[in-house]
Amino acid sequence: QHLPPPGRGTSRHIQQPDGYYSHRPKEKSRVDSNNENSVPKDFENIDNSNFGARSQPHRQSVGATSSKQQREHLQEKAHAQQQAWRDNSPGLGRSSNEVLPVGHQPLAVGNNASYAGGQGVAAGVSRQQYRASQAQQAQSQHRHQHPHRKQATAAPLEVTYDQPPKCEISGKEAISALSRAKSKECRKQIAEVYCRHKEGQLMPEKVTRYCPLEGKANVNVQWDEDSAESFPFKPVRIAFVLVVHGRASRQFQRLFKAIYHTSHYYYIHVDQRSNYLYRQVQALAAQYPNVRVTPWRMATIWGGASLLTMYLRSMADLLAMRDWSWDFFINLSAADYPIRTNNQLVAFLSKYRDMNFIKSHGRDNARFIRKQGLDRLFYECDTHMWRLGDRKIPEGISVDGGSDWFLLNRMFVEYVINSKDDLVTNMKRFYAYTLLPAESFFHTVLENSAHCESMVDNNLRITNWNRKLGCKCQYKHIVDWCGCSPNDFKPADFHRFQQTVRPTFFARKFEASVNQEIVNQLDTYLFGPFPQGTPALSSYWENTYDEPDGVASLSDTQLTYYHSFSRLGLARATASLQGNPKDHSCRYFSPGHRCQCTSTSSQQTSSRATWSSIMPVLATSKLETIGLGAFRRTKLYPHQHIQQVAVE
């Protein structure tokens, strides 16, 4: 029922020692080649522990040790970790049932490691044990030489259980998670997951592979931009799944306008915490028969299992919509933008309608597993991804991964959602407790399923990765791991959209608050120049408060600013009125409540805050909505830089 179409044999592939690759020559590596994912490239040199406070941003320790010595120290520890990896069992990680008891925790061999794990490299003393004994001797000698100095010791983590756990929780990472989790329910869930894992009830040990190939398949796809505008006889129809959050509704509307076509479908998920944007999206969707908003909402976090859950639920919804007949699933965020026209995209996908476009990380699977933390157990609750210990990769399959932005055909989506076979069932089970699951789940299922020959190692996107700009260890406040995001495109990057050696139709990231001009350039390139006199092309708009959000959504600082601006605006309006000073027909008094506030800025003008308020007229007490505006030269210390406050 879910088998791929016939005729996709291995004759098109060249068998290599590590897999199958297309006849296409290897393209030159570029910063936009999208070969990297959301984990820092130099992850071995980064402190990835989860024992610090989550409220503080990650910083490398700075002390008597120089930065060069620090790097050498981290590299040495990373090398030790790699050696321990080779010395351990071939299962790529600790057994899923193995949890160390209290008092028997060996030293970690790397900042990414929880425990050294496994046996030593010889029957005698292991490298880790030798280094540990050397460290103990050095500490003992130091105490002997400096008996009066106080020794720094880490305070033990204290965990108070709301109810006794079902097992002894001895893993230091699980204890750390329990000590930091805020809610009782989250602590209860963490304890339950840990105990189930300890008892061997959580992870699959072996999974069935259905792919007939012995290695990885990669289909060679050809694309001629000059002939791409020719429309196919039976064009494909696309289901766009837009995953959005925040308050920048104007940028979302620009993206929607750029990708909209009456032949396609648009299913939009708005983050559970973005109520203003949700109302804006609902109002937009009501105007189009082929646009719908998910009736459910989730608080998806970076790296969380909730993102994969959201995608799978969206796919199930789309398959259940009998009036929507679509051929491809494409996921986009508000930071994406098209770099080719709809006709070009449809023509290309119609030619390769049986393919699945997904970007893989490369060939070093062992490094990818370590970097992604696939050999670690994670659990999401309290909008945080907690690291709980080690686990073993299931036997029988090849783990793959890369970018979490993909284009999947309907046949494969039906297989992922409806199949009850061993592969799909166990992969859903495994990735429910995985960091960054959307960067690996679809890759692994596709590569090990009967659909493996439909895999194209290209997600048809350009991503602006530039690790030299400081991408080191973001998101540690929401996940017990290090990660990073792509950089924002700017006007100087426009040539990159035209000089790619592979088919590309979308790019990311575009941040309207950073630069609007690059989006204007793309709009002009794709759809022609804007009409003369088009207003606010270079302006950035973002709502900061909307009345349905409630005053409780504002901070004390915001409330103070808004009240002050309202009073200043009304005072200036009163002073500017001409005529009888006793005429109160155009004078208002503030009841202390606003309807809406919007921040705007552009390259040509100063920053500006505008808000509309319902205020009673002083003479009649009749309520009227008026607009107020405050102009600033900078965003720092607004009370020192207000140039003008006036009624609009």
XYZ file of C-alpha atoms in Angstrom:
648
model
C 0.000 0.000 0.000
C 2.847 2.381 0.813
C 5.460 1.055 -1.612
C 7.219 3.554 -3.898
C 6.572 3.450 -7.653
C 8.401 0.761 -9.644
C 11.344 1.484 -11.891
C 13.510 3.220 -9.283
C 16.313 0.672 -9.429
C 19.943 1.002 -8.440
C 21.224 1.309 -12.010
C 21.392 5.082 -11.669
C 23.729 4.898 -8.695
C 27.403 4.204 -8.263
C 28.088 1.934 -5.337
C 30.735 3.310 -2.998
C 32.180 1.737 0.136
C 29.899 3.882 2.276
C 26.786 4.072 0.152
C 25.264 5.002 -3.180
C 25.847 8.369 -4.770
C 24.627 9.928 -7.967
C 26.651 10.518 -11.126
C 26.492 14.239 -10.393
C 29.965 15.602 -9.521
C 30.486 16.750 -5.965
C 29.805 20.449 -5.771
C 32.179 22.844 -4.130
C 31.500 23.302 -0.457
C 29.925 26.667 0.271
C 28.612 28.403 3.344
C 25.129 28.015 1.888
C 25.520 24.338 1.033
C 23.319 23.492 4.007
C 25.550 20.586 5.007
C 25.421 21.655 8.635
C 22.518 21.555 11.040
C 21.610 23.387 14.238
C 24.497 22.173 16.408
C 27.803 24.109 16.435
C 30.370 22.680 14.045
C 33.084 22.754 16.721
C 30.858 21.154 19.330
C 33.789 19.155 20.764
C 35.334 22.409 22.062
C 32.190 23.667 23.803
C 31.094 23.044 27.360
C 27.854 21.135 26.818
C 27.193 20.193 30.431
C 23.762 20.700 31.945
C 24.805 21.350 35.529
C 24.778 25.156 35.445
C 21.892 27.542 35.993
C 19.648 27.831 32.956
C 18.774 31.459 33.605
C 22.252 32.676 32.707
C 23.648 32.790 29.175
C 26.396 30.315 28.428
C 29.899 31.683 28.791
C 33.223 29.936 28.616
C 35.136 30.048 31.867
C 37.747 32.775 32.034
C 40.396 32.641 34.724
C 44.073 32.071 35.090
C 44.007 29.746 32.112
C 44.495 31.550 28.819
C 42.092 31.132 25.917
C 44.702 29.125 24.010
C 45.242 26.782 26.935
C 41.487 26.497 27.347
C 41.088 25.418 23.705
C 43.921 22.896 24.033
C 42.340 21.523 27.190
C 38.944 21.133 25.511
C 40.491 19.539 22.424
C 42.337 17.031 24.608
C 39.099 16.131 26.354
C 37.329 15.819 23.001
C 40.058 13.474 21.793
C 39.637 11.386 24.920
C 35.906 11.241 24.270
C 36.457 10.009 20.715
C 38.878 7.342 21.976
C 36.371 6.196 24.576
C 33.755 6.054 21.832
C 35.928 3.634 19.870
C 36.772 1.583 22.939
C 33.191 1.047 24.013
C 30.729 -1.456 22.632
C 29.808 -1.259 18.908
C 26.282 -0.187 19.850
C 27.250 3.504 19.655
C 26.424 4.326 23.256
C 25.668 2.871 26.651
C 23.179 0.069 26.885
C 19.650 1.375 27.259
C 19.338 -0.595 30.508
C 22.611 0.525 32.069
C 22.328 3.198 34.758
C 25.237 3.711 37.120
C 24.501 3.439 40.849
C 25.394 6.136 43.328
C 29.113 6.224 44.096
C 30.121 4.425 40.892
C 30.132 7.268 38.402
C 33.389 7.446 36.416
C 34.726 10.761 35.294
C 33.394 12.203 32.048
C 35.878 12.134 29.204
C 34.480 15.119 27.377
C 32.272 18.085 27.946
C 29.574 16.387 25.894
C 29.833 13.134 27.846
C 27.845 12.185 30.897
C 29.944 9.175 31.842
C 32.987 7.556 30.326
C 31.091 4.300 30.016
C 32.235 0.868 28.971
C 35.469 -0.935 29.826
C 39.012 0.335 29.410
C 41.119 -0.212 26.339
C 43.048 -2.965 28.094
C 42.470 -5.515 30.789
C 44.388 -3.360 33.239
C 43.909 0.311 33.972
C 41.985 2.315 31.349
C 43.080 5.708 30.068
C 40.221 7.353 31.934
C 41.103 5.620 35.196
C 44.753 6.550 34.748
C 43.904 10.210 34.158
C 41.541 10.174 37.129
C 44.264 8.756 39.386
C 46.718 11.359 38.097
C 44.218 14.118 38.868
C 43.652 12.738 42.373
C 47.407 12.615 43.007
C 47.767 16.217 41.839
C 44.944 17.336 44.115
C 46.452 15.467 47.060
C 49.852 17.046 46.427
C 48.237 20.489 46.168
C 46.470 20.024 49.520
C 49.749 18.917 51.107
C 51.620 21.949 49.787
C 48.826 24.403 50.675
C 47.162 23.007 53.809
C 45.571 26.332 54.775
C 43.805 26.932 51.471
C 40.127 26.098 51.266
C 39.359 23.547 48.611
C 36.526 24.401 46.199
C 33.895 21.679 46.242
C 30.689 21.538 44.277
C 27.609 21.613 46.448
C 25.488 18.487 45.994
C 22.231 18.982 44.149
C 19.193 18.730 46.370
C 16.050 17.145 44.959
C 12.776 17.115 46.849
C 10.324 14.573 45.462
C 6.629 15.349 45.582
C 6.065 11.605 45.671
C 8.600 8.771 45.854
C 9.869 7.727 42.392
C 9.371 4.173 41.197
C 13.105 3.552 41.089
C 16.343 4.868 42.541
C 17.363 7.942 40.553
C 21.151 7.962 40.583
C 22.146 9.473 37.255
C 23.684 12.895 37.798
C 22.021 14.364 34.686
C 18.588 13.202 35.798
C 19.224 14.578 39.282
C 20.297 17.881 37.737
C 17.111 18.006 35.659
C 14.930 17.237 38.676
C 16.633 19.954 40.710
C 15.963 22.565 38.005
C 12.459 21.625 36.851
C 9.907 24.117 38.141
C 6.565 22.312 38.147
C 5.557 19.223 40.107
C 4.112 17.630 36.984
C 7.363 18.060 35.072
C 9.410 16.535 37.897
C 6.984 13.630 38.054
C 7.273 13.034 34.306
C 11.073 13.211 34.391
C 11.187 10.604 37.160
C 8.772 8.317 35.288
C 10.743 8.555 32.032
C 14.021 7.877 33.820
C 12.649 4.819 35.619
C 11.066 3.388 32.474
C 14.380 3.816 30.690
C 16.253 2.219 33.582
C 13.910 -0.786 33.422
C 14.389 -1.130 29.655
C 10.787 -0.243 28.782
C 11.396 2.998 26.886
C 13.744 2.486 23.939
C 13.583 -0.092 21.131
C 16.685 -2.297 21.006
C 16.367 -3.442 17.390
C 14.440 -2.038 14.420
C 13.671 -3.596 11.045
C 15.162 -2.055 7.898
C 13.070 -2.341 4.712
C 15.317 -0.550 2.219
C 16.619 -2.935 -0.491
C 19.873 -0.976 -0.840
C 22.948 -1.682 1.241
C 23.953 1.977 1.422
C 22.473 5.412 1.031
C 20.651 6.257 -2.209
C 20.923 9.653 -3.821
C 19.004 10.457 -6.994
C 20.516 12.784 -9.564
C 18.053 15.563 -10.419
C 18.544 17.984 -13.293
C 17.220 21.519 -13.463
C 17.424 24.086 -16.224
C 16.319 27.490 -14.989
C 15.794 28.771 -18.529
C 13.220 26.093 -19.334
C 11.736 25.872 -15.848
C 8.873 28.216 -16.678
C 7.275 25.672 -19.030
C 4.156 24.498 -17.236
C 3.638 20.711 -16.985
C 0.601 18.878 -18.297
C -0.404 17.774 -14.787
C 1.078 20.254 -12.299
C 1.569 19.214 -8.696
C -0.329 20.883 -5.887
C 1.520 21.772 -2.712
C 0.480 21.805 0.931
C 2.486 24.529 2.648
C 2.735 24.146 6.412
C 3.704 27.499 7.913
C 5.121 27.387 11.440
C 5.111 30.896 12.905
C 5.493 32.659 16.239
C 6.143 36.114 17.663
C 4.298 39.349 16.831
C 5.738 40.422 13.459
C 2.540 39.888 11.463
C 3.656 42.122 8.586
C 6.569 39.842 7.673
C 4.263 36.820 7.766
C 1.848 38.583 5.418
C 4.681 39.349 2.982
C 5.728 35.696 2.948
C 2.153 34.543 2.461
C 1.653 36.944 -0.440
C 4.886 35.763 -2.084
C 3.981 32.043 -2.002
C 0.204 32.205 -2.407
C -1.474 30.523 -5.368
C -5.047 29.367 -5.759
C -3.897 25.844 -6.719
C -2.033 25.239 -3.457
C -3.063 24.798 0.168
C -1.838 26.558 3.299
C -2.039 25.088 6.781
C -0.745 27.435 9.474
C 0.372 26.624 13.006
C 0.827 29.573 15.367
C 2.750 29.033 18.581
C 0.596 28.714 21.669
C 2.300 31.745 23.219
C 1.677 34.070 20.229
C -1.954 35.080 20.716
C -1.778 38.369 18.817
C -0.301 36.698 15.734
C -2.886 33.927 16.027
C -5.706 36.463 15.785
C -4.066 38.099 12.772
C -3.592 34.762 11.005
C -7.183 33.736 11.705
C -8.438 36.964 10.145
C -6.305 36.352 7.060
C -7.328 32.698 6.696
C -11.008 33.632 6.773
C -10.552 35.410 3.439
C -9.286 32.360 1.487
C -10.906 28.958 0.899
C -7.523 27.211 0.625
C -6.057 28.575 3.877
C -6.707 27.029 7.286
C -5.311 27.442 10.776
C -4.665 24.468 13.033
C -7.511 24.205 15.581
C -4.895 23.127 18.119
C -1.737 24.942 19.157
C 1.509 23.876 20.781
C 4.359 25.734 22.458
C 7.168 24.470 20.248
C 10.716 25.163 21.423
C 14.067 24.980 19.676
C 15.329 21.411 19.704
C 12.200 20.106 21.399
C 10.258 16.929 20.710
C 7.156 19.116 20.391
C 8.285 20.324 16.951
C 8.218 16.795 15.520
C 4.865 16.164 17.219
C 3.502 19.311 15.591
C 4.678 18.217 12.118
C 3.223 14.715 12.465
C -0.090 16.085 13.688
C -0.207 18.594 10.821
C 0.452 15.797 8.333
C -2.361 13.717 9.817
C -4.710 16.703 9.562
C -3.806 17.300 5.922
C -4.410 13.653 5.020
C -7.804 13.806 6.736
C -8.905 16.819 4.653
C -10.669 15.034 1.801
C -11.324 18.303 -0.027
C -7.603 19.112 -0.223
C -5.859 17.068 -2.916
C -2.141 17.822 -2.568
C 1.017 16.132 -3.832
C 3.851 17.647 -1.771
C 4.359 18.740 1.836
C 6.614 21.792 2.344
C 7.365 23.341 5.737
C 8.275 27.020 6.049
C 8.772 29.549 8.832
C 8.242 33.305 8.793
C 12.017 33.650 8.357
C 11.878 31.881 4.955
C 11.287 33.484 1.577
C 11.013 32.190 -2.000
C 13.869 32.866 -4.418
C 12.146 31.359 -7.482
C 8.635 31.778 -8.852
C 5.707 29.464 -8.232
C 5.779 28.327 -11.869
C 9.428 27.300 -11.551
C 8.760 25.381 -8.345
C 5.711 23.591 -9.750
C 7.506 22.688 -12.982
C 10.433 21.189 -11.089
C 8.363 19.203 -8.582
C 6.050 17.949 -11.334
C 9.082 16.481 -13.080
C 10.175 14.731 -9.884
C 6.804 14.093 -8.275
C 7.914 10.691 -6.909
C 10.961 12.073 -5.096
C 11.522 13.255 -1.522
C 13.840 16.220 -1.037
C 15.694 16.126 2.256
C 19.180 17.357 3.167
C 21.577 14.950 4.850
C 24.493 15.882 7.113
C 27.172 14.004 5.165
C 29.045 10.747 5.709
C 30.429 10.810 9.278
C 27.558 9.122 11.091
C 29.417 8.545 14.356
C 30.260 12.234 14.678
C 26.720 13.224 13.746
C 25.286 10.972 16.455
C 27.545 12.508 19.092
C 26.994 16.060 17.903
C 23.211 15.712 17.827
C 23.067 13.900 21.141
C 21.212 10.984 19.568
C 22.902 8.681 22.075
C 21.420 10.732 24.934
C 17.987 10.542 26.504
C 15.993 13.799 26.453
C 12.542 14.720 27.653
C 10.509 17.891 27.116
C 8.343 19.508 29.783
C 7.975 23.006 31.230
C 8.976 24.270 27.733
C 12.468 22.905 28.331
C 14.359 19.949 26.863
C 15.961 18.055 29.758
C 18.921 15.708 29.345
C 18.471 12.621 31.513
C 21.325 10.272 30.632
C 22.702 7.969 27.965
C 21.013 5.463 25.704
C 21.828 3.065 22.897
C 21.081 3.563 19.202
C 18.746 0.761 18.009
C 20.415 -1.974 16.012
C 19.448 -2.904 12.463
C 19.078 0.577 10.946
C 21.247 3.382 9.638
C 20.726 6.677 11.471
C 20.734 9.764 9.271
C 19.887 13.426 9.687
C 20.494 16.989 8.604
C 18.192 19.934 7.994
C 14.688 20.025 9.474
C 13.346 21.845 6.392
C 12.181 19.414 3.723
C 9.838 18.650 0.821
C 8.080 15.277 1.079
C 5.699 13.666 -1.393
C 2.262 12.530 -0.320
C 3.034 8.822 -0.637
C 5.836 9.035 1.918
C 3.752 11.240 4.236
C 0.962 8.638 4.136
C 3.508 5.965 5.017
C 4.853 7.939 7.985
C 1.385 8.708 9.367
C -0.554 5.522 8.627
C 1.990 2.713 8.672
C 2.096 0.413 11.688
C 5.238 -1.437 10.630
C 8.176 -1.969 12.959
C 10.278 0.861 11.513
C 7.743 3.686 11.772
C 6.360 2.558 15.133
C 9.747 2.276 16.802
C 11.156 5.432 15.240
C 8.244 7.459 16.617
C 8.948 5.867 19.978
C 12.688 6.566 19.782
C 12.407 10.174 18.574
C 9.858 11.125 21.228
C 12.853 11.334 23.588
C 15.354 12.876 21.183
C 16.947 16.287 20.879
C 16.260 18.051 17.553
C 14.078 15.150 16.352
C 12.859 16.916 13.201
C 16.488 17.041 12.009
C 16.738 13.258 11.973
C 13.366 11.450 12.154
C 12.270 11.839 8.516
C 15.812 11.209 7.250
C 16.140 7.964 9.196
C 12.683 6.658 8.303
C 13.162 7.505 4.622
C 16.626 5.950 4.378
C 15.542 2.684 6.039
C 12.106 2.281 4.446
C 11.000 0.879 1.106
C 10.908 4.521 -0.076
C 14.685 4.887 0.311
C 15.309 5.081 -3.455
C 13.213 8.246 -3.664
C 15.628 10.230 -1.490
C 17.216 13.322 -3.052
C 19.990 14.810 -0.932
C 18.810 18.389 -1.446
C 16.020 20.205 0.372
C 15.901 22.870 -2.377
C 16.927 25.667 -0.014
C 19.819 27.993 0.720
C 20.560 28.499 4.391
C 22.864 31.292 5.512
C 25.233 29.398 7.786
C 28.279 31.382 8.862
C 29.819 29.866 11.979
C 32.531 32.536 12.234
C 30.018 35.153 13.370
C 29.850 33.778 16.873
C 27.557 30.747 16.624
C 28.731 28.882 19.686
C 26.224 27.822 22.290
C 22.767 29.325 22.019
C 19.513 28.078 23.537
C 20.965 26.584 26.726
C 18.207 28.381 28.609
C 15.645 26.086 26.936
C 17.625 22.922 26.173
C 20.446 21.032 27.899
C 22.638 21.201 24.803
C 24.395 23.705 22.565
C 22.871 24.979 19.351
C 22.849 27.835 16.898
C 20.782 29.405 14.135
C 21.595 30.602 10.618
C 22.558 34.202 10.022
C 20.286 36.759 8.404
C 20.535 37.542 4.706
C 21.367 41.125 3.743
C 21.436 42.986 0.384
C 25.083 42.023 -0.204
C 23.983 38.354 -0.274
C 21.541 38.747 -3.159
C 23.972 37.335 -5.744
C 24.023 34.035 -3.876
C 20.412 33.368 -4.857
C 21.401 33.477 -8.529
C 24.699 31.573 -8.417
C 23.759 28.220 -6.937
C 24.900 25.020 -8.627
C 21.924 23.013 -7.393
C 18.154 23.502 -7.606
C 17.034 25.945 -4.903
C 13.648 27.595 -4.447
C 13.673 28.985 -0.894
C 16.186 30.672 1.384
C 16.507 31.411 5.087
C 16.868 33.386 7.268
C 15.322 36.770 6.585
C 14.811 38.983 9.617
C 12.700 42.031 8.866
C 13.836 43.814 12.015
C 17.430 43.556 10.762
C 16.974 44.380 7.085
C 13.943 44.902 4.855
C 15.845 45.803 1.697
C 16.828 42.217 0.853
C 13.150 41.207 0.891
C 12.309 44.189 -1.321
C 15.027 43.084 -3.754
C 13.588 39.575 -3.914
C 10.055 40.872 -4.459
C 11.260 43.054 -7.328
C 13.260 40.180 -8.810
C 10.350 37.720 -8.647
C 7.306 39.901 -9.276
C 8.550 43.131 -10.837
C 9.107 46.612 -9.407
C 6.784 48.108 -6.826
C 4.377 50.845 -7.978
C 5.842 54.285 -7.658
C 5.074 55.835 -4.297
C 4.452 52.557 -2.473
C 4.525 53.589 1.207
C 6.559 52.100 4.045
C 8.666 49.737 1.918
C 11.662 50.127 4.199
C 9.710 50.279 7.436
C 9.547 47.547 10.025
C 6.303 47.156 11.962
C 5.732 44.979 15.004
C 2.853 45.005 17.434
C 3.977 45.162 21.060
C 0.582 45.189 22.775
C -2.988 44.396 21.815
C -5.979 44.845 24.118
C -7.143 41.187 24.013
C -3.739 40.206 25.402
C -4.672 41.849 28.691
C -2.666 44.291 30.759
C -1.144 41.348 32.635
C 0.911 40.571 29.510
C 2.830 43.853 29.905
C 5.835 44.346 32.123
C 5.993 47.153 34.668
C 8.468 48.971 32.415
C 6.125 48.809 29.426
C 3.193 50.020 31.496
C 5.234 52.956 32.771
C 6.325 53.945 29.261
C 2.832 53.706 27.805
C 1.241 55.715 30.609
C 3.939 58.372 30.343
C 3.641 58.646 26.560
C -0.134 58.959 26.825
C 0.080 61.783 29.328
C 2.762 63.602 27.312
C 0.761 63.230 24.121
C -2.437 64.557 25.661
C -0.592 67.467 27.273
C 0.957 68.450 23.947
C -2.373 68.117 22.177
C -4.033 70.369 24.732
C -1.292 73.001 24.435
C -1.546 73.033 20.632
C -5.300 73.749 20.535
C -6.351 77.246 19.430
C -9.363 79.258 20.570
C -11.237 79.416 23.829
C -9.198 77.740 26.581
C -12.475 76.661 28.202
C -13.535 74.790 25.060
C -13.138 71.120 25.980
C -14.689 69.675 22.806
C -11.286 68.407 21.600
C -9.703 67.706 24.948
C -9.368 64.203 26.352
C -8.376 62.609 29.610
C -6.680 59.251 29.817
C -8.462 56.450 31.669
C -5.142 54.625 31.928
C -5.762 51.939 29.296
C -4.665 51.507 25.695
C -6.017 49.497 22.799
C -2.904 48.760 20.797
C 0.765 49.696 20.540
C 3.019 49.209 17.517
C 6.744 49.821 17.143
C 7.997 51.007 13.759
C 11.435 51.797 12.406
C 13.183 52.313 9.081
C 16.578 53.225 7.702
C 15.399 56.701 6.726
C 13.496 57.716 9.866
C 13.939 57.412 13.590
C 12.370 54.715 15.718
C 8.770 55.342 16.567
C 6.143 53.958 18.903
C 2.498 54.478 18.023
C -0.545 53.438 19.977
C -4.250 53.887 19.698
C -6.278 54.533 22.823
C -9.939 54.757 23.697
C -10.266 58.016 25.613
C -13.317 60.000 26.742
C -13.812 63.572 25.516
C -13.531 65.950 28.434
C -16.693 67.880 27.478
C -19.072 65.010 26.685
C -17.408 61.910 28.201
C -17.982 60.251 24.819
C -15.393 57.568 24.050
C -13.248 58.117 20.968
C -10.256 56.264 19.561
C -7.259 58.496 19.001
C -3.719 57.776 17.858
C -0.577 58.871 19.661
C 3.019 58.693 18.515
C 6.467 59.030 20.067
C 9.624 59.495 17.995
C 13.049 58.464 19.202
C 16.562 58.788 17.843
C 17.657 55.549 19.454
C 16.148 52.679 21.360
C 18.319 53.322 24.423
C 16.911 55.235 27.377
C 13.769 56.551 25.660
C 13.147 59.168 28.352
C 16.360 60.929 27.281
C 15.754 60.815 23.534
C 12.105 61.710 22.973
C 11.988 64.310 20.204
C 8.278 64.686 19.703
C 5.053 63.418 21.170
C 1.936 64.410 19.305
C -1.597 63.422 18.392
C -1.773 61.992 14.882
